[in-house]
Structures are given as C-alpha cells and as structure tokens.
Coordinates of C-alpha atoms in Angstrom, one line a residue:
M1 CA -30.2 10.1 7.6
N2 CA -28.2 10.2 4.3
D3 CA -30.7 10.7 1.4
K4 CA -28.2 9.4 -1.2
A5 CA -27.6 6.3 0.8
M6 CA -31.3 5.7 1.2
A7 CA -31.9 6.2 -2.5
W8 CA -29.1 3.7 -3.2
I9 CA -30.4 0.9 -1.0
V10 CA -33.7 0.8 -2.9
G11 CA -32.0 1.0 -6.3
N12 CA -31.0 -1.7 -8.7
D13 CA -27.2 -1.6 -8.3
T14 CA -26.8 -3.5 -5.1
G15 CA -25.2 -6.7 -4.0
S16 CA -24.4 -8.4 -0.8
S17 CA -21.0 -6.8 -0.4
S18 CA -22.2 -3.3 -1.2
K19 CA -25.1 -3.8 1.1
L20 CA -22.6 -4.7 3.9
I21 CA -20.9 -1.4 3.3
W22 CA -24.3 0.4 3.5
K23 CA -25.1 -1.4 6.8
V24 CA -21.8 -0.7 8.4
M25 CA -21.8 3.0 7.4
M26 CA -25.4 3.4 8.5
G27 CA -24.6 2.0 11.9
H28 CA -26.2 -1.4 11.5
E29 CA -24.7 -4.8 12.3
P30 CA -23.2 -6.6 9.2
D31 CA -24.9 -9.8 8.1
R32 CA -23.6 -13.1 9.5
W33 CA -21.8 -13.9 6.2
K34 CA -19.9 -10.6 6.3
S35 CA -20.0 -10.5 2.5
Y36 CA -17.1 -8.9 0.7
P37 CA -16.5 -8.3 -3.0
S38 CA -15.2 -11.5 -4.5
D39 CA -15.2 -10.4 -8.2
A40 CA -15.0 -7.3 -10.3
G41 CA -18.8 -7.0 -10.5
D42 CA -19.1 -7.0 -6.7
L43 CA -16.2 -4.5 -6.5
G44 CA -17.9 -2.2 -9.0
R45 CA -21.1 -2.1 -7.0
C46 CA -19.1 -1.1 -3.9
L47 CA -17.1 1.5 -5.8
R48 CA -20.3 3.0 -7.3
L49 CA -21.9 3.2 -3.9
L50 CA -18.9 5.0 -2.5
A51 CA -18.9 7.4 -5.4
M52 CA -22.5 8.1 -4.6
V53 CA -21.8 8.6 -0.9
P54 CA -18.2 9.9 -1.0
E55 CA -18.1 10.8 2.7
W56 CA -18.0 7.1 3.5
K57 CA -14.6 6.7 1.8
G58 CA -13.0 8.2 4.9
R59 CA -14.5 5.5 7.1
M60 CA -13.1 2.5 5.3
S61 CA -11.4 1.4 8.5
D62 CA -14.9 0.6 9.8
L63 CA -15.0 -2.1 7.1
A64 CA -11.5 -3.4 7.9
A65 CA -12.8 -4.4 11.3
V66 CA -15.6 -6.6 9.8
S67 CA -13.4 -9.5 8.7
P68 CA -9.9 -10.5 7.5
Y69 CA -11.2 -10.3 3.9
W70 CA -12.4 -6.7 4.4
A71 CA -9.1 -5.8 6.2
A72 CA -7.1 -7.0 3.2
L73 CA -9.4 -5.3 0.7
V74 CA -9.4 -2.0 2.6
K75 CA -5.6 -2.1 2.8
N76 CA -5.5 -2.4 -1.0
W77 CA -8.5 -0.3 -1.8
P78 CA -6.6 2.5 -3.7
R79 CA -4.9 -0.1 -5.9
L80 CA -8.2 -1.9 -6.6
E81 CA -10.1 1.4 -7.3
A82 CA -7.3 2.5 -9.7
A83 CA -7.3 -0.9 -11.5
M84 CA -11.0 -0.9 -11.8
A85 CA -11.1 2.7 -13.1
E86 CA -8.5 1.9 -15.7
E87 CA -10.5 -1.1 -17.0
T88 CA -14.0 0.3 -16.8
G89 CA -13.6 4.0 -16.7
P90 CA -13.9 6.6 -13.9
D91 CA -17.6 5.8 -13.3
F92 CA -16.9 2.0 -13.0
D93 CA -19.1 1.1 -15.9
R94 CA -20.9 -2.1 -15.0
N95 CA -21.1 -3.2 -18.7
K96 CA -17.3 -3.4 -19.0
S97 CA -15.2 -6.3 -17.8
A98 CA -12.2 -6.0 -15.5
P99 CA -10.1 -9.1 -15.8
H100 CA -6.9 -7.5 -14.4
T101 CA -8.8 -6.1 -11.4
Y102 CA -10.2 -9.6 -10.8
K103 CA -6.7 -11.1 -10.9
L104 CA -5.5 -8.4 -8.4
M105 CA -8.5 -9.3 -6.1
K106 CA -7.6 -13.0 -6.3
Q107 CA -4.0 -12.2 -5.3
I108 CA -5.3 -10.2 -2.3
L109 CA -8.0 -12.7 -1.2
D110 CA -6.5 -16.1 -2.0
P111 CA -4.1 -16.2 1.0
I112 CA -7.0 -15.5 3.3
E113 CA -9.3 -18.0 1.7
S114 CA -6.5 -20.7 1.9
K115 CA -6.6 -20.3 5.7
D116 CA -10.4 -20.2 6.0
S117 CA -11.7 -23.6 7.2
R118 CA -15.2 -22.7 5.9
I119 CA -14.0 -22.8 2.3
I120 CA -13.5 -25.9 0.2
R121 CA -11.6 -25.3 -3.0
L122 CA -12.9 -27.2 -6.0
G123 CA -10.1 -26.3 -8.5
S124 CA -10.0 -23.8 -11.4
G125 CA -10.8 -20.9 -9.1
A126 CA -14.1 -22.5 -7.9
S127 CA -14.8 -22.9 -4.2
I128 CA -17.7 -23.4 -1.8
R129 CA -18.1 -21.6 1.5
F130 CA -19.9 -23.2 4.4

C-alpha cells in the first residue's frame, strides 16, 4: 500500500475527480459518476495528488479508460499541466486562479459534453448533469 496515497486520501485537498484518480490507481472501481476535473480547482487537486504520488503519472492511460471525458483530458494532460503551472506556479497553488487553464479545459471538454445526453446546457457555461 502506498503510504503517500493513504495520507492524501484522509487529507483536506481532495475532490471527487482526484478521489477517482486515487480509486483507479489503488485498484478500486470508480464511482458511478466517473467524476473528472471540470474546472481549474478540480484540476489543481488532481495535479497535486499526482505530484505527491508521481509514480501514478505513468499510469494515466488507466484513467483514459474510465470515460470519454477522462480520455480527452489524459490526451491533453501535458498541456493542461503546463498551463496550470504557468498560472499557479509549479506547486499548483490552490490560492491562485487559472482562467486560461479553465478556458483550455472547456475547449477540451465542451465537444464531449455537447454529445452527452445526460447534460442539459443552461447557457453562460452553466449546465446540469443527470
């Protein structure tokens, strides 16, 4: 069992998408929602987890198999990581905003969301998932 991963899961820098990474990398089934990072805050938690447990970075393809959202994010992970580091620093400071990273995430995720029958768009970037 990975001590760093176990310390992380009981810490205060978790979210549903980073918990999904933890579950997949620890060999557990992902939750039924298959949460993925949908904004820069979510992405930051995922990046900080992978910085804490760097050996998981080589297993990103495990996440790509979870959903089309994860597949698109994994394909673009180096770009997302670089954009986030540029805006928030190399430690992905959670107290700094990352509007350009968010815009990049939306460019990656919007085409998938537009095909997802579980999502109803409300306008101005807002949506509901059923």
